[in-house]
C-alpha cells in the first residue's frame, strides 16, 4: 500500500506544479515574456496568510482569501509598474532583466521584513485534516489538490475558447500587430492575463505551502522555476 500512498502524494504535488505552471505559461504565451517573479508572488501570498493567521490571529478562511487577493493585486501592480512601460522596448532583453530584477526585489523585501527566517505555515484544518481512504491515512489537501487543479483547467479552457476576452487572448498570442489592427486593446488583454495568472498563483500558494509546511523569502524561486 506504500506505493499507492506515494502515487497519491506524487499526483497531488504534480497538480500543484501544474497550477503554478499554468499561470506562468499564460503570461509567456500571450505577453511573450518570462515572468520570473511568478514564484515570488506565490511566496508573498504565503507570508500574507502567515501574517493574517499566525501573527494577527485571524481565521484561516480570512488568511486564505487575503492571500488570493494579495497575489492578484501584486501581479497587477508588477505588470503596470515594471512590465507595461517596456511593452515596446527595442530589445526583449530589457523585459527579461526587469523580470529578474522584480524577482530579486520581492525576495529581498521579504528577507528584510522577516529577517530571512523561515516561518511555519498556518494550519488550515479543512485542508490538513487526515482522512481514512481504505487502509491509507491521507491529508484532505492531497485529495483536493488534483480535483481543484482539474476544475481550474476546465474553467480556463472554457474562458479561452468561449468568451470574447479568450478570443482576444488567442489573437494577441498569435500576432500582436494584427490583433491591434483589428481593434483589440493589447494592454487590457495582457493586464487580464496577469490578473488570471496571479490569481492562480494565489491558489497555488495555499495548496503548495499547506502541504510543504513552512515559508521563507527564497522559497518562491523553486516553484517559479
XYZ file of C-alpha atoms in Angstrom:
225
model
C 0.000 0.000 0.000
C 3.005 2.324 0.351
C 3.232 2.525 -3.449
C -0.342 3.810 -3.621
C 0.456 6.376 -0.937
C 3.489 7.612 -2.880
C 1.416 7.693 -6.065
C -1.327 9.809 -4.487
C 1.201 12.230 -3.000
C 3.029 12.451 -6.329
C -0.161 13.253 -8.218
C -1.024 15.914 -5.634
C 2.406 17.560 -5.829
C 2.380 17.372 -9.621
C -1.026 19.069 -9.652
C 0.366 21.969 -7.623
C 3.257 22.373 -10.068
C 0.780 22.211 -12.950
C -1.247 25.010 -11.363
C 1.874 27.123 -10.890
C 2.948 26.464 -14.473
C -0.499 27.342 -15.770
C -0.260 30.940 -14.556
C 3.364 31.175 -15.657
C 2.807 29.907 -19.198
C -0.318 32.018 -19.724
C 1.806 35.139 -19.375
C 4.536 33.722 -21.602
C 2.091 32.556 -24.273
C 0.338 35.909 -24.580
C 2.827 38.574 -23.470
C 5.857 36.642 -24.805
C 7.838 37.244 -21.630
C 9.233 35.111 -18.819
C 7.758 36.359 -15.566
C 10.491 35.255 -13.179
C 8.621 36.935 -10.314
C 5.743 34.440 -10.533
C 7.230 32.133 -7.891
C 7.912 35.080 -5.608
C 4.276 36.192 -5.882
C 3.406 32.733 -4.543
C 5.860 33.297 -1.679
C 4.291 36.668 -0.839
C 0.853 35.044 -0.739
C 2.152 32.518 1.786
C 3.556 35.264 4.028
C 0.224 37.116 3.830
C -1.551 34.004 5.101
C 1.083 33.609 7.843
C 0.652 37.230 8.931
C -3.131 37.049 8.976
C -3.401 33.735 10.814
C -0.291 33.354 12.981
C 0.574 36.989 13.756
C -2.869 38.631 13.811
C -4.783 35.544 14.941
C -7.471 35.795 12.288
C -9.474 32.932 10.840
C -7.720 30.684 8.290
C -10.538 31.497 5.848
C -9.605 35.187 6.009
C -5.920 34.299 5.603
C -6.636 32.193 2.525
C -8.829 34.837 0.897
C -6.291 37.547 1.736
C -3.522 35.530 0.038
C -5.524 35.155 -3.186
C -6.458 38.852 -3.235
C -2.901 39.951 -2.375
C -1.356 37.793 -5.119
C -3.845 39.120 -7.675
C -3.222 42.758 -6.731
C 0.540 42.236 -6.614
C 0.505 40.699 -10.091
C -1.486 43.675 -11.401
C 0.932 46.122 -9.779
C 4.001 44.356 -11.193
C 2.520 44.390 -14.683
C 1.566 48.088 -14.514
C 4.765 49.381 -12.909
C 7.502 47.108 -14.249
C 6.373 45.452 -17.477
C 3.892 47.786 -19.180
C 6.418 50.635 -19.716
C 8.666 48.137 -21.541
C 5.961 46.789 -23.842
C 7.529 48.437 -26.882
C 11.151 48.044 -25.809
C 13.540 47.562 -28.697
C 15.144 44.534 -27.087
C 13.332 41.691 -25.278
C 16.395 41.520 -23.030
C 15.154 44.646 -21.221
C 11.966 42.850 -20.157
C 13.920 39.750 -19.143
C 16.300 41.742 -16.946
C 13.368 43.631 -15.418
C 11.601 40.354 -14.585
C 14.715 39.065 -12.826
C 15.009 42.398 -11.009
C 11.398 42.214 -9.786
C 12.052 38.688 -8.526
C 15.126 39.813 -6.558
C 13.222 42.842 -5.255
C 10.428 40.691 -3.800
C 12.913 38.223 -2.322
C 14.987 40.915 -0.657
C 11.963 42.830 0.622
C 10.669 39.626 2.201
C 14.120 38.946 3.669
C 14.294 42.468 5.113
C 10.802 42.297 6.631
C 11.049 38.770 8.032
C 14.761 38.690 8.824
C 15.207 35.830 6.375
C 13.911 33.309 8.898
C 11.597 30.530 7.736
C 8.109 30.626 9.232
C 5.728 27.750 9.904
C 2.792 27.988 7.507
C -0.507 28.255 9.427
C -2.512 25.086 9.895
C -5.699 25.210 7.842
C -7.849 22.466 9.408
C -10.083 21.956 6.379
C -7.044 21.201 4.205
C -4.721 19.430 6.639
C -7.262 17.141 8.282
C -6.279 13.479 7.885
C -8.794 11.259 6.084
C -9.110 7.493 6.042
C -9.104 6.154 2.462
C -9.218 2.375 2.692
C -6.190 1.448 4.764
C -4.413 4.738 3.960
C -4.284 7.912 6.022
C -4.041 10.929 3.720
C -4.449 14.641 4.236
C -7.550 16.148 2.705
C -5.403 18.556 0.697
C -3.846 15.573 -1.088
C -7.276 14.685 -2.486
C -8.492 18.256 -3.031
C -5.437 19.475 -4.972
C -5.802 17.341 -8.149
C -9.578 17.881 -8.239
C -9.250 21.651 -7.837
C -6.494 21.789 -10.465
C -8.637 19.919 -12.995
C -11.603 22.213 -12.292
C -9.477 25.346 -12.754
C -8.025 23.989 -16.013
C -11.551 23.292 -17.324
C -12.709 26.796 -16.335
C -9.659 28.318 -18.012
C -10.209 26.339 -21.221
C -13.840 27.478 -21.336
C -12.731 31.080 -20.719
C -10.201 30.980 -23.557
C -12.371 29.086 -26.038
C -15.846 30.503 -25.388
C -15.519 34.144 -24.288
C -14.610 37.380 -26.031
C -11.620 38.021 -23.778
C -10.454 34.482 -24.509
C -10.680 35.112 -28.242
C -8.723 38.318 -27.738
C -6.060 36.421 -25.785
C -5.694 33.894 -28.584
C -5.440 36.653 -31.176
C -2.785 38.539 -29.205
C -0.874 35.311 -28.670
C -0.861 34.659 -32.407
C 0.079 38.132 -33.664
C 0.443 41.358 -31.658
C 0.291 43.779 -34.580
C -2.597 42.142 -36.426
C -4.632 41.921 -33.225
C -4.037 45.624 -32.613
C -5.125 46.485 -36.153
C -8.347 44.555 -35.537
C -9.141 46.864 -32.614
C -8.078 44.599 -29.755
C -6.719 46.514 -26.773
C -3.385 44.791 -26.272
C -2.631 46.352 -22.891
C -6.018 45.366 -21.473
C -5.647 41.776 -22.663
C -2.183 41.447 -21.130
C -3.406 43.009 -17.870
C -6.251 40.489 -17.667
C -3.750 37.704 -18.342
C -1.605 38.864 -15.414
C -4.691 39.035 -13.187
C -5.647 35.443 -14.037
C -2.068 34.212 -13.688
C -1.640 35.922 -10.320
C -4.979 34.606 -9.070
C -3.828 31.091 -9.950
C -0.586 31.862 -8.098
C -2.615 32.739 -5.002
C -4.476 29.418 -5.131
C -1.221 27.540 -5.784
C 0.352 29.301 -2.792
C -2.301 27.908 -0.444
C -2.064 24.373 -1.816
C 1.735 24.283 -2.005
C 2.533 25.655 1.439
C -0.276 23.833 3.229
C 1.476 20.675 2.097
C 5.066 21.946 2.475
C 4.568 23.378 5.967
C 6.887 26.381 6.006
C 7.653 29.520 4.037
C 10.873 31.508 3.620
C 11.835 34.505 1.419
C 13.802 32.431 -1.092
C 11.399 29.520 -1.359
C 9.443 31.051 -4.253
C 12.379 30.573 -6.616
C 11.983 26.797 -6.795
C 8.267 26.538 -7.686
C 8.819 29.514 -10.006
C 11.433 27.575 -11.952
